[in-house]
JSON list of C-alpha atoms and ligand atoms in Angstrom, two decimals:
[
{"chain": "A", "resi": 1, "resn": "MET", "atom": "CA", "xyz": [-0.65, 17.97, 5.88]},
{"chain": "A", "resi": 2, "resn": "VAL", "atom": "CA", "xyz": [-0.73, 20.60, 3.15]},
{"chain": "A", "resi": 3, "resn": "ILE", "atom": "CA", "xyz": [0.12, 18.87, -0.46]},
{"chain": "A", "resi": 4, "resn": "HIS", "atom": "CA", "xyz": [1.62, 21.67, -2.12]},
{"chain": "A", "resi": 5, "resn": "SER", "atom": "CA", "xyz": [3.46, 19.53, -5.12]},
{"chain": "A", "resi": 6, "resn": "ALA", "atom": "CA", "xyz": [2.57, 16.21, -6.32]},
{"chain": "A", "resi": 7, "resn": "GLU", "atom": "CA", "xyz": [4.55, 14.68, -9.41]},
{"chain": "A", "resi": 8, "resn": "PHE", "atom": "CA", "xyz": [4.34, 10.93, -10.98]},
{"chain": "A", "resi": 9, "resn": "ILE", "atom": "CA", "xyz": [8.39, 10.57, -11.15]},
{"chain": "A", "resi": 10, "resn": "ALA", "atom": "CA", "xyz": [8.82, 7.08, -13.11]},
{"chain": "A", "resi": 11, "resn": "SER", "atom": "CA", "xyz": [7.71, 3.36, -12.99]},
{"chain": "A", "resi": 12, "resn": "PHE", "atom": "CA", "xyz": [11.01, 1.09, -12.48]},
{"chain": "A", "resi": 13, "resn": "PRO", "atom": "CA", "xyz": [11.40, -2.66, -13.16]},
{"chain": "A", "resi": 14, "resn": "ASN", "atom": "CA", "xyz": [13.34, -3.17, -9.50]},
{"chain": "A", "resi": 15, "resn": "VAL", "atom": "CA", "xyz": [14.58, -2.25, -6.54]},
{"chain": "A", "resi": 16, "resn": "GLN", "atom": "CA", "xyz": [18.50, -1.18, -8.12]},
{"chain": "A", "resi": 17, "resn": "SER", "atom": "CA", "xyz": [16.83, 1.76, -10.58]},
{"chain": "A", "resi": 18, "resn": "CYS", "atom": "CA", "xyz": [14.95, 3.60, -8.13]},
{"chain": "A", "resi": 19, "resn": "PRO", "atom": "CA", "xyz": [15.78, 6.75, -7.34]},
{"chain": "A", "resi": 20, "resn": "LYS", "atom": "CA", "xyz": [19.28, 7.12, -4.65]},
{"chain": "A", "resi": 21, "resn": "ASP", "atom": "CA", "xyz": [18.36, 10.90, -3.12]},
{"chain": "A", "resi": 22, "resn": "GLY", "atom": "CA", "xyz": [17.78, 8.75, -0.21]},
{"chain": "A", "resi": 23, "resn": "LEU", "atom": "CA", "xyz": [14.61, 11.33, 0.67]},
{"chain": "A", "resi": 24, "resn": "PRO", "atom": "CA", "xyz": [12.73, 9.02, 3.13]},
{"chain": "A", "resi": 25, "resn": "GLU", "atom": "CA", "xyz": [9.39, 6.71, 1.53]},
{"chain": "A", "resi": 26, "resn": "PHE", "atom": "CA", "xyz": [6.21, 5.40, 2.00]},
{"chain": "A", "resi": 27, "resn": "ALA", "atom": "CA", "xyz": [4.83, 2.19, 0.00]},
{"chain": "A", "resi": 28, "resn": "PHE", "atom": "CA", "xyz": [1.42, 0.62, -0.04]},
{"chain": "A", "resi": 29, "resn": "ILE", "atom": "CA", "xyz": [0.53, -2.98, -1.22]},
{"chain": "A", "resi": 30, "resn": "GLY", "atom": "CA", "xyz": [-1.29, -5.56, -0.97]},
{"chain": "A", "resi": 31, "resn": "ARG", "atom": "CA", "xyz": [-4.52, -7.46, -2.56]},
{"chain": "A", "resi": 32, "resn": "SER", "atom": "CA", "xyz": [-4.39, -7.23, -6.51]},
{"chain": "A", "resi": 33, "resn": "ASN", "atom": "CA", "xyz": [-7.76, -4.21, -6.89]},
{"chain": "A", "resi": 34, "resn": "VAL", "atom": "CA", "xyz": [-7.91, -3.32, -2.63]},
{"chain": "A", "resi": 35, "resn": "GLY", "atom": "CA", "xyz": [-8.08, -0.16, -3.19]},
{"chain": "A", "resi": 36, "resn": "LYS", "atom": "CA", "xyz": [-4.51, 1.04, -3.47]},
{"chain": "A", "resi": 37, "resn": "SER", "atom": "CA", "xyz": [-4.04, 3.41, -6.85]},
{"chain": "A", "resi": 38, "resn": "SER", "atom": "CA", "xyz": [-7.57, 5.53, -4.91]},
{"chain": "A", "resi": 39, "resn": "LEU", "atom": "CA", "xyz": [-6.23, 5.94, -2.02]},
{"chain": "A", "resi": 40, "resn": "LEU", "atom": "CA", "xyz": [-2.78, 6.87, -3.40]},
{"chain": "A", "resi": 41, "resn": "ASN", "atom": "CA", "xyz": [-5.00, 9.34, -5.13]},
{"chain": "A", "resi": 42, "resn": "LEU", "atom": "CA", "xyz": [-7.29, 10.76, -1.98]},
{"chain": "A", "resi": 43, "resn": "LEU", "atom": "CA", "xyz": [-3.97, 11.22, 0.05]},
{"chain": "A", "resi": 44, "resn": "THR", "atom": "CA", "xyz": [-2.30, 13.36, -2.74]},
{"chain": "A", "resi": 45, "resn": "GLY", "atom": "CA", "xyz": [-6.14, 15.27, -3.88]},
{"chain": "A", "resi": 46, "resn": "ARG", "atom": "CA", "xyz": [-5.53, 14.54, -6.87]},
{"chain": "A", "resi": 47, "resn": "LYS", "atom": "CA", "xyz": [-7.87, 12.63, -8.88]},
{"chain": "A", "resi": 48, "resn": "SER", "atom": "CA", "xyz": [-5.99, 11.19, -11.51]},
{"chain": "A", "resi": 49, "resn": "LEU", "atom": "CA", "xyz": [-1.98, 10.78, -10.37]},
{"chain": "A", "resi": 50, "resn": "ALA", "atom": "CA", "xyz": [-2.27, 7.35, -9.58]},
{"chain": "A", "resi": 51, "resn": "LYS", "atom": "CA", "xyz": [-4.31, 4.95, -12.55]},
{"chain": "A", "resi": 52, "resn": "VAL", "atom": "CA", "xyz": [-7.56, 3.32, -10.69]},
{"chain": "A", "resi": 53, "resn": "SER", "atom": "CA", "xyz": [-8.31, -0.07, -12.96]},
{"chain": "A", "resi": 54, "resn": "SER", "atom": "CA", "xyz": [-11.28, -1.84, -13.33]},
{"chain": "A", "resi": 55, "resn": "THR", "atom": "CA", "xyz": [-9.47, -4.36, -14.86]},
{"chain": "A", "resi": 56, "resn": "PRO", "atom": "CA", "xyz": [-6.97, -5.90, -11.14]},
{"chain": "A", "resi": 57, "resn": "GLY", "atom": "CA", "xyz": [-3.40, -6.59, -12.18]},
{"chain": "A", "resi": 58, "resn": "LYS", "atom": "CA", "xyz": [-3.39, -2.71, -13.67]},
{"chain": "A", "resi": 59, "resn": "THR", "atom": "CA", "xyz": [-0.05, -2.12, -11.85]},
{"chain": "A", "resi": 60, "resn": "GLN", "atom": "CA", "xyz": [2.74, -3.73, -12.68]},
{"chain": "A", "resi": 61, "resn": "LEU", "atom": "CA", "xyz": [6.04, -1.34, -11.54]},
{"chain": "A", "resi": 62, "resn": "LEU", "atom": "CA", "xyz": [7.29, 0.39, -8.71]},
{"chain": "A", "resi": 63, "resn": "ASN", "atom": "CA", "xyz": [5.58, 4.12, -8.81]},
{"chain": "A", "resi": 64, "resn": "TYR", "atom": "CA", "xyz": [7.47, 6.87, -7.95]},
{"chain": "A", "resi": 65, "resn": "PHE", "atom": "CA", "xyz": [5.07, 10.00, -7.23]},
{"chain": "A", "resi": 66, "resn": "LEU", "atom": "CA", "xyz": [7.74, 12.44, -5.11]},
{"chain": "A", "resi": 67, "resn": "ILE", "atom": "CA", "xyz": [5.13, 14.52, -2.66]},
{"chain": "A", "resi": 68, "resn": "ASN", "atom": "CA", "xyz": [6.11, 18.56, -1.78]},
{"chain": "A", "resi": 69, "resn": "LYS", "atom": "CA", "xyz": [9.33, 17.27, -3.21]},
{"chain": "A", "resi": 70, "resn": "LYS", "atom": "CA", "xyz": [10.36, 16.08, 0.30]},
{"chain": "A", "resi": 71, "resn": "TRP", "atom": "CA", "xyz": [9.35, 12.21, 0.41]},
{"chain": "A", "resi": 72, "resn": "TYR", "atom": "CA", "xyz": [8.21, 9.34, -1.84]},
{"chain": "A", "resi": 73, "resn": "LEU", "atom": "CA", "xyz": [4.95, 7.74, -1.86]},
{"chain": "A", "resi": 74, "resn": "VAL", "atom": "CA", "xyz": [5.26, 4.18, -4.25]},
{"chain": "A", "resi": 75, "resn": "ASP", "atom": "CA", "xyz": [2.32, 2.39, -5.74]},
{"chain": "A", "resi": 76, "resn": "LEU", "atom": "CA", "xyz": [3.64, -1.50, -5.64]},
{"chain": "A", "resi": 77, "resn": "PRO", "atom": "CA", "xyz": [1.99, -4.25, -7.58]},
{"chain": "A", "resi": 78, "resn": "GLY", "atom": "CA", "xyz": [-0.85, -6.06, -6.27]},
{"chain": "A", "resi": 79, "resn": "TYR", "atom": "CA", "xyz": [-0.18, -9.77, -5.29]},
{"chain": "A", "resi": 80, "resn": "GLY", "atom": "CA", "xyz": [-2.71, -12.64, -5.41]},
{"chain": "A", "resi": 81, "resn": "TYR", "atom": "CA", "xyz": [-3.55, -11.90, -8.88]},
{"chain": "A", "resi": 82, "resn": "ALA", "atom": "CA", "xyz": [-4.25, -14.94, -10.83]},
{"chain": "A", "resi": 83, "resn": "ARG", "atom": "CA", "xyz": [-5.46, -13.84, -14.04]},
{"chain": "A", "resi": 84, "resn": "LEU", "atom": "CA", "xyz": [-1.69, -13.17, -15.26]},
{"chain": "A", "resi": 85, "resn": "SER", "atom": "CA", "xyz": [0.45, -15.77, -16.40]},
{"chain": "A", "resi": 86, "resn": "LYS", "atom": "CA", "xyz": [2.60, -18.02, -14.03]},
{"chain": "A", "resi": 87, "resn": "GLU", "atom": "CA", "xyz": [5.51, -16.33, -15.32]},
{"chain": "A", "resi": 88, "resn": "LYS", "atom": "CA", "xyz": [5.05, -12.88, -14.40]},
{"chain": "A", "resi": 89, "resn": "ILE", "atom": "CA", "xyz": [3.35, -13.59, -11.41]},
{"chain": "A", "resi": 90, "resn": "LYS", "atom": "CA", "xyz": [7.15, -14.79, -10.11]},
{"chain": "A", "resi": 91, "resn": "GLY", "atom": "CA", "xyz": [8.12, -12.19, -12.28]},
{"chain": "A", "resi": 92, "resn": "LEU", "atom": "CA", "xyz": [6.45, -10.06, -9.45]},
{"chain": "A", "resi": 93, "resn": "ALA", "atom": "CA", "xyz": [7.16, -11.12, -6.35]},
{"chain": "A", "resi": 94, "resn": "ASN", "atom": "CA", "xyz": [10.68, -11.73, -7.81]},
{"chain": "A", "resi": 95, "resn": "MET", "atom": "CA", "xyz": [10.03, -7.35, -7.81]},
{"chain": "A", "resi": 96, "resn": "VAL", "atom": "CA", "xyz": [8.52, -6.72, -4.87]},
{"chain": "A", "resi": 97, "resn": "ASN", "atom": "CA", "xyz": [10.35, -9.00, -2.44]},
{"chain": "A", "resi": 98, "resn": "GLY", "atom": "CA", "xyz": [13.61, -7.43, -4.10]},
{"chain": "A", "resi": 99, "resn": "TYR", "atom": "CA", "xyz": [12.30, -3.80, -2.60]},
{"chain": "A", "resi": 100, "resn": "PHE", "atom": "CA", "xyz": [10.95, -5.38, 0.56]},
{"chain": "A", "resi": 101, "resn": "SER", "atom": "CA", "xyz": [14.41, -7.23, 1.05]},
{"chain": "A", "resi": 102, "resn": "GLN", "atom": "CA", "xyz": [16.97, -3.85, -0.37]},
{"chain": "A", "resi": 103, "resn": "ARG", "atom": "CA", "xyz": [15.16, -0.35, -0.56]},
{"chain": "A", "resi": 104, "resn": "LYS", "atom": "CA", "xyz": [16.57, 0.89, 2.66]},
{"chain": "A", "resi": 105, "resn": "SER", "atom": "CA", "xyz": [15.59, 4.83, 2.33]},
{"chain": "A", "resi": 106, "resn": "LEU", "atom": "CA", "xyz": [11.88, 2.53, 3.18]},
{"chain": "A", "resi": 107, "resn": "THR", "atom": "CA", "xyz": [10.20, 4.32, 6.06]},
{"chain": "A", "resi": 108, "resn": "CYS", "atom": "CA", "xyz": [7.25, 2.03, 6.05]},
{"chain": "A", "resi": 109, "resn": "ALA", "atom": "CA", "xyz": [5.19, 0.00, 4.31]},
{"chain": "A", "resi": 110, "resn": "PHE", "atom": "CA", "xyz": [1.71, 0.19, 4.27]},
{"chain": "A", "resi": 111, "resn": "VAL", "atom": "CA", "xyz": [-0.25, -2.77, 3.74]},
{"chain": "A", "resi": 112, "resn": "LEU", "atom": "CA", "xyz": [-3.67, -2.35, 2.50]},
{"chain": "A", "resi": 113, "resn": "ILE", "atom": "CA", "xyz": [-6.53, -5.06, 3.68]},
{"chain": "A", "resi": 114, "resn": "ASP", "atom": "CA", "xyz": [-10.34, -4.86, 2.65]},
{"chain": "A", "resi": 115, "resn": "ALA", "atom": "CA", "xyz": [-12.12, -3.77, 5.43]},
{"chain": "A", "resi": 116, "resn": "ASN", "atom": "CA", "xyz": [-15.37, -6.00, 3.63]},
{"chain": "A", "resi": 117, "resn": "LEU", "atom": "CA", "xyz": [-12.75, -9.55, 4.17]},
{"chain": "A", "resi": 118, "resn": "PRO", "atom": "CA", "xyz": [-13.01, -11.98, 7.33]},
{"chain": "A", "resi": 119, "resn": "PRO", "atom": "CA", "xyz": [-8.93, -12.28, 7.30]},
{"chain": "A", "resi": 120, "resn": "THR", "atom": "CA", "xyz": [-7.84, -13.47, 3.95]},
{"chain": "A", "resi": 121, "resn": "LYS", "atom": "CA", "xyz": [-4.66, -16.26, 3.94]},
{"chain": "A", "resi": 122, "resn": "ILE", "atom": "CA", "xyz": [-3.33, -14.24, 0.81]},
{"chain": "A", "resi": 123, "resn": "ASP", "atom": "CA", "xyz": [-2.85, -11.12, 3.81]},
{"chain": "A", "resi": 124, "resn": "LEU", "atom": "CA", "xyz": [-1.87, -13.17, 6.41]},
{"chain": "A", "resi": 125, "resn": "THR", "atom": "CA", "xyz": [1.04, -14.52, 4.92]},
{"chain": "A", "resi": 126, "resn": "PHE", "atom": "CA", "xyz": [1.64, -11.40, 2.83]},
{"chain": "A", "resi": 127, "resn": "ILE", "atom": "CA", "xyz": [2.45, -9.49, 6.45]},
{"chain": "A", "resi": 128, "resn": "GLU", "atom": "CA", "xyz": [3.88, -12.47, 8.50]},
{"chain": "A", "resi": 129, "resn": "GLU", "atom": "CA", "xyz": [6.74, -12.36, 5.70]},
{"chain": "A", "resi": 130, "resn": "LEU", "atom": "CA", "xyz": [7.13, -8.06, 5.61]},
{"chain": "A", "resi": 131, "resn": "GLY", "atom": "CA", "xyz": [7.80, -9.01, 9.01]},
{"chain": "A", "resi": 132, "resn": "SER", "atom": "CA", "xyz": [10.12, -12.06, 9.36]},
{"chain": "A", "resi": 133, "resn": "GLN", "atom": "CA", "xyz": [12.32, -9.17, 7.19]},
{"chain": "A", "resi": 134, "resn": "LYS", "atom": "CA", "xyz": [11.99, -6.82, 9.75]},
{"chain": "A", "resi": 135, "resn": "VAL", "atom": "CA", "xyz": [10.33, -4.59, 7.56]},
{"chain": "A", "resi": 136, "resn": "PRO", "atom": "CA", "xyz": [8.30, -1.30, 9.72]},
{"chain": "A", "resi": 137, "resn": "LEU", "atom": "CA", "xyz": [5.03, -1.87, 8.59]},
{"chain": "A", "resi": 138, "resn": "ALA", "atom": "CA", "xyz": [1.01, -0.39, 9.41]},
{"chain": "A", "resi": 139, "resn": "LEU", "atom": "CA", "xyz": [-2.43, -1.26, 8.07]},
{"chain": "A", "resi": 140, "resn": "ILE", "atom": "CA", "xyz": [-4.43, -0.02, 6.32]},
{"chain": "A", "resi": 141, "resn": "PHE", "atom": "CA", "xyz": [-8.53, -0.83, 5.78]},
{"chain": "A", "resi": 142, "resn": "THR", "atom": "CA", "xyz": [-10.22, 0.23, 2.49]},
{"chain": "A", "resi": 143, "resn": "LYS", "atom": "CA", "xyz": [-12.93, -0.07, 0.92]},
{"chain": "A", "resi": 144, "resn": "ALA", "atom": "CA", "xyz": [-14.71, 0.36, 4.21]},
{"chain": "A", "resi": 145, "resn": "ASP", "atom": "CA", "xyz": [-18.13, 2.74, 3.27]},
{"chain": "A", "resi": 146, "resn": "LYS", "atom": "CA", "xyz": [-18.61, -1.13, 1.95]},
{"chain": "A", "resi": 147, "resn": "SER", "atom": "CA", "xyz": [-20.43, -2.73, 5.08]},
{"chain": "A", "resi": 148, "resn": "GLY", "atom": "CA", "xyz": [-21.36, -1.91, 8.58]},
{"chain": "A", "resi": 149, "resn": "LYS", "atom": "CA", "xyz": [-19.45, -0.34, 11.37]},
{"chain": "A", "resi": 150, "resn": "MET", "atom": "CA", "xyz": [-20.18, -3.72, 12.93]},
{"chain": "A", "resi": 151, "resn": "THR", "atom": "CA", "xyz": [-18.83, -5.42, 9.94]},
{"chain": "A", "resi": 152, "resn": "VAL", "atom": "CA", "xyz": [-15.50, -4.28, 9.36]},
{"chain": "A", "resi": 153, "resn": "GLU", "atom": "CA", "xyz": [-14.70, -3.89, 13.41]},
{"chain": "A", "resi": 154, "resn": "LYS", "atom": "CA", "xyz": [-15.77, -7.09, 13.53]},
{"chain": "A", "resi": 155, "resn": "ASN", "atom": "CA", "xyz": [-13.19, -8.38, 9.98]},
{"chain": "A", "resi": 156, "resn": "ILE", "atom": "CA", "xyz": [-10.98, -5.61, 11.57]},
{"chain": "A", "resi": 157, "resn": "ALA", "atom": "CA", "xyz": [-10.69, -7.38, 15.67]},
{"chain": "A", "resi": 158, "resn": "ALA", "atom": "CA", "xyz": [-10.56, -10.74, 13.36]},
{"chain": "A", "resi": 159, "resn": "MET", "atom": "CA", "xyz": [-7.70, -9.38, 11.88]},
{"chain": "A", "resi": 160, "resn": "MET", "atom": "CA", "xyz": [-5.21, -8.34, 14.88]},
{"chain": "A", "resi": 161, "resn": "GLU", "atom": "CA", "xyz": [-6.41, -11.85, 16.73]},
{"chain": "A", "resi": 162, "resn": "ALA", "atom": "CA", "xyz": [-5.33, -14.05, 13.78]},
{"chain": "A", "resi": 163, "resn": "LEU", "atom": "CA", "xyz": [-1.98, -12.02, 14.08]},
{"chain": "A", "resi": 164, "resn": "SER", "atom": "CA", "xyz": [-1.08, -11.74, 17.68]},
{"chain": "A", "resi": 165, "resn": "ALA", "atom": "CA", "xyz": [-0.44, -15.28, 17.05]},
{"chain": "A", "resi": 166, "resn": "THR", "atom": "CA", "xyz": [3.10, -14.35, 15.53]},
{"chain": "A", "resi": 167, "resn": "TRP", "atom": "CA", "xyz": [3.35, -10.12, 16.14]},
{"chain": "A", "resi": 168, "resn": "PRO", "atom": "CA", "xyz": [4.16, -9.51, 19.86]},
{"chain": "A", "resi": 169, "resn": "VAL", "atom": "CA", "xyz": [3.26, -5.98, 19.37]},
{"chain": "A", "resi": 170, "resn": "LEU", "atom": "CA", "xyz": [0.48, -5.86, 16.73]},
{"chain": "A", "resi": 171, "resn": "PRO", "atom": "CA", "xyz": [1.14, -3.10, 13.72]},
{"chain": "A", "resi": 172, "resn": "SER", "atom": "CA", "xyz": [-1.35, 0.10, 13.84]},
{"chain": "A", "resi": 173, "resn": "HIS", "atom": "CA", "xyz": [-4.31, 0.49, 11.89]},
{"chain": "A", "resi": 174, "resn": "ILE", "atom": "CA", "xyz": [-6.08, 3.51, 10.05]},
{"chain": "A", "resi": 175, "resn": "VAL", "atom": "CA", "xyz": [-9.60, 2.90, 8.16]},
{"chain": "A", "resi": 176, "resn": "THR", "atom": "CA", "xyz": [-10.44, 4.51, 5.74]},
{"chain": "A", "resi": 177, "resn": "SER", "atom": "CA", "xyz": [-12.91, 4.55, 2.19]},
{"chain": "A", "resi": 178, "resn": "SER", "atom": "CA", "xyz": [-11.46, 7.03, -0.91]},
{"chain": "A", "resi": 179, "resn": "GLU", "atom": "CA", "xyz": [-15.48, 6.93, -2.11]},
{"chain": "A", "resi": 180, "resn": "LYS", "atom": "CA", "xyz": [-15.89, 8.10, 1.30]},
{"chain": "A", "resi": 181, "resn": "ARG", "atom": "CA", "xyz": [-12.37, 10.41, 2.24]},
{"chain": "A", "resi": 182, "resn": "LEU", "atom": "CA", "xyz": [-12.12, 8.93, 5.00]},
{"chain": "A", "resi": 183, "resn": "GLY", "atom": "CA", "xyz": [-9.34, 8.76, 7.35]},
{"chain": "A", "resi": 184, "resn": "ARG", "atom": "CA", "xyz": [-7.09, 10.44, 4.98]},
{"chain": "A", "resi": 185, "resn": "ASP", "atom": "CA", "xyz": [-5.83, 12.66, 7.30]},
{"chain": "A", "resi": 186, "resn": "GLU", "atom": "CA", "xyz": [-5.05, 9.61, 9.27]},
{"chain": "A", "resi": 187, "resn": "VAL", "atom": "CA", "xyz": [-2.80, 8.26, 6.95]},
{"chain": "A", "resi": 188, "resn": "MET", "atom": "CA", "xyz": [-1.29, 11.60, 6.47]},
{"chain": "A", "resi": 189, "resn": "ALA", "atom": "CA", "xyz": [-0.29, 12.37, 10.49]},
{"chain": "A", "resi": 190, "resn": "ALA", "atom": "CA", "xyz": [1.47, 8.65, 10.22]},
{"chain": "A", "resi": 191, "resn": "ILE", "atom": "CA", "xyz": [3.04, 9.72, 7.51]},
{"chain": "A", "resi": 192, "resn": "GLU", "atom": "CA", "xyz": [4.16, 13.06, 9.04]},
{"chain": "A", "resi": 193, "resn": "THR", "atom": "CA", "xyz": [5.32, 11.56, 12.05]},
{"chain": "A", "resi": 194, "resn": "LEU", "atom": "CA", "xyz": [7.45, 9.16, 10.69]},
{"chain": "A", "resi": 195, "resn": "ILE", "atom": "CA", "xyz": [9.27, 11.40, 8.13]},
{"chain": "B", "resi": 1, "resn": "GTP", "atom": "P1", "xyz": [-4.58, -2.81, -9.17]},
{"chain": "B", "resi": 1, "resn": "GTP", "atom": "O1", "xyz": [-3.26, -1.83, -9.48]},
{"chain": "B", "resi": 1, "resn": "GTP", "atom": "O2", "xyz": [-5.43, -3.47, -9.75]},
{"chain": "B", "resi": 1, "resn": "GTP", "atom": "O3", "xyz": [-4.06, -4.21, -8.34]},
{"chain": "B", "resi": 1, "resn": "GTP", "atom": "O4", "xyz": [-5.92, -1.79, -8.00]},
{"chain": "B", "resi": 1, "resn": "GTP", "atom": "P2", "xyz": [-5.81, -1.05, -6.59]},
{"chain": "B", "resi": 1, "resn": "GTP", "atom": "O5", "xyz": [-5.43, -1.54, -5.37]},
{"chain": "B", "resi": 1, "resn": "GTP", "atom": "O6", "xyz": [-4.93, -0.15, -7.15]},
{"chain": "B", "resi": 1, "resn": "GTP", "atom": "O7", "xyz": [-7.48, -0.20, -7.35]},
{"chain": "B", "resi": 1, "resn": "GTP", "atom": "P3", "xyz": [-7.59, 0.37, -8.04]},
{"chain": "B", "resi": 1, "resn": "GTP", "atom": "O8", "xyz": [-7.61, 1.86, -7.03]},
{"chain": "B", "resi": 1, "resn": "GTP", "atom": "O9", "xyz": [-7.45, 0.70, -9.02]},
{"chain": "B", "resi": 1, "resn": "GTP", "atom": "O10", "xyz": [-9.05, 0.08, -7.31]},
{"chain": "B", "resi": 1, "resn": "GTP", "atom": "C1", "xyz": [-10.16, -1.22, -7.23]},
{"chain": "B", "resi": 1, "resn": "GTP", "atom": "C2", "xyz": [-11.51, -0.93, -7.33]},
{"chain": "B", "resi": 1, "resn": "GTP", "atom": "O11", "xyz": [-12.28, -0.94, -6.58]},
{"chain": "B", "resi": 1, "resn": "GTP", "atom": "C3", "xyz": [-11.84, 0.20, -8.88]},
{"chain": "B", "resi": 1, "resn": "GTP", "atom": "O12", "xyz": [-12.79, 0.07, -9.18]},
{"chain": "B", "resi": 1, "resn": "GTP", "atom": "C4", "xyz": [-12.32, 1.47, -7.45]},
{"chain": "B", "resi": 1, "resn": "GTP", "atom": "O13", "xyz": [-13.48, 2.56, -8.10]},
{"chain": "B", "resi": 1, "resn": "GTP", "atom": "C5", "xyz": [-12.80, 0.93, -6.78]},
{"chain": "B", "resi": 1, "resn": "GTP", "atom": "N1", "xyz": [-12.73, 1.28, -4.94]},
{"chain": "B", "resi": 1, "resn": "GTP", "atom": "C6", "xyz": [-11.70, 2.01, -4.72]},
{"chain": "B", "resi": 1, "resn": "GTP", "atom": "N2", "xyz": [-11.81, 2.13, -4.06]},
{"chain": "B", "resi": 1, "resn": "GTP", "atom": "C7", "xyz": [-12.45, 1.95, -2.73]},
{"chain": "B", "resi": 1, "resn": "GTP", "atom": "C8", "xyz": [-13.70, 2.39, -1.83]},
{"chain": "B", "resi": 1, "resn": "GTP", "atom": "O14", "xyz": [-13.49, 3.62, -0.83]},
{"chain": "B", "resi": 1, "resn": "GTP", "atom": "N3", "xyz": [-14.67, 1.77, -2.02]},
{"chain": "B", "resi": 1, "resn": "GTP", "atom": "C9", "xyz": [-15.46, 1.57, -2.61]},
{"chain": "B", "resi": 1, "resn": "GTP", "atom": "N4", "xyz": [-16.57, 1.18, -2.34]},
{"chain": "B", "resi": 1, "resn": "GTP", "atom": "N5", "xyz": [-14.95, 1.34, -3.73]},
{"chain": "B", "resi": 1, "resn": "GTP", "atom": "C10", "xyz": [-12.97, 1.67, -4.00]},
{"chain": "B", "resi": 2, "resn": "MG", "atom": "MG1", "xyz": [-3.31, -0.24, -9.07]}
]
């Protein structure tokens, strides 16, 4: 897919205020610091469309980007960031839950997972929750450049094994590295087939 235009539209504080034009949209979510903003910049080919943070937990709103005037890319706040106040974490969780339970134009949620770690409870719990709400989802493994291929493959296999306990059909997955610019075409191809 060629990106002709990628514009930041706005950041919304709740699902009620999100765009009402019904264009298809693709949400990116994952543990804080997993590399969401970096991946969005890789996908759109714009260096700093989404803010890459050295301090985790910077994304605290529903951030909308309009791509080729046809579909939205949505950068969601990360989960599992402990250094925010309890109240703030609860507020973010409510916002994200509201988004997933009510957003009708959500075509697919891409859940980002650090390819360098064995399955974490927080990722598994989040994926199970989305699954139980019947949110269409795919997995994106990030930062694959940081470990050897064997380690990445082992971590992915372990994640699929853990999910297979509750998922009759496993979600599809793509391996990426924003650093090495890997996996971009695969993610874009997935989006293109779904639009
Ligand atoms: P929050 O919005 O704060 O939750 O973080 P995020 O998920 O948007 O992550 P972000 O893209 O800001 O990246 C977090 C850190 O990981 C930054 O220091 C990035 O430079 C680094 N990073 C992101 N992608 C990659 C990657 O593919 N490889 C490596 N080695 N580092 C990466
Ligand atoms: Mg971010």
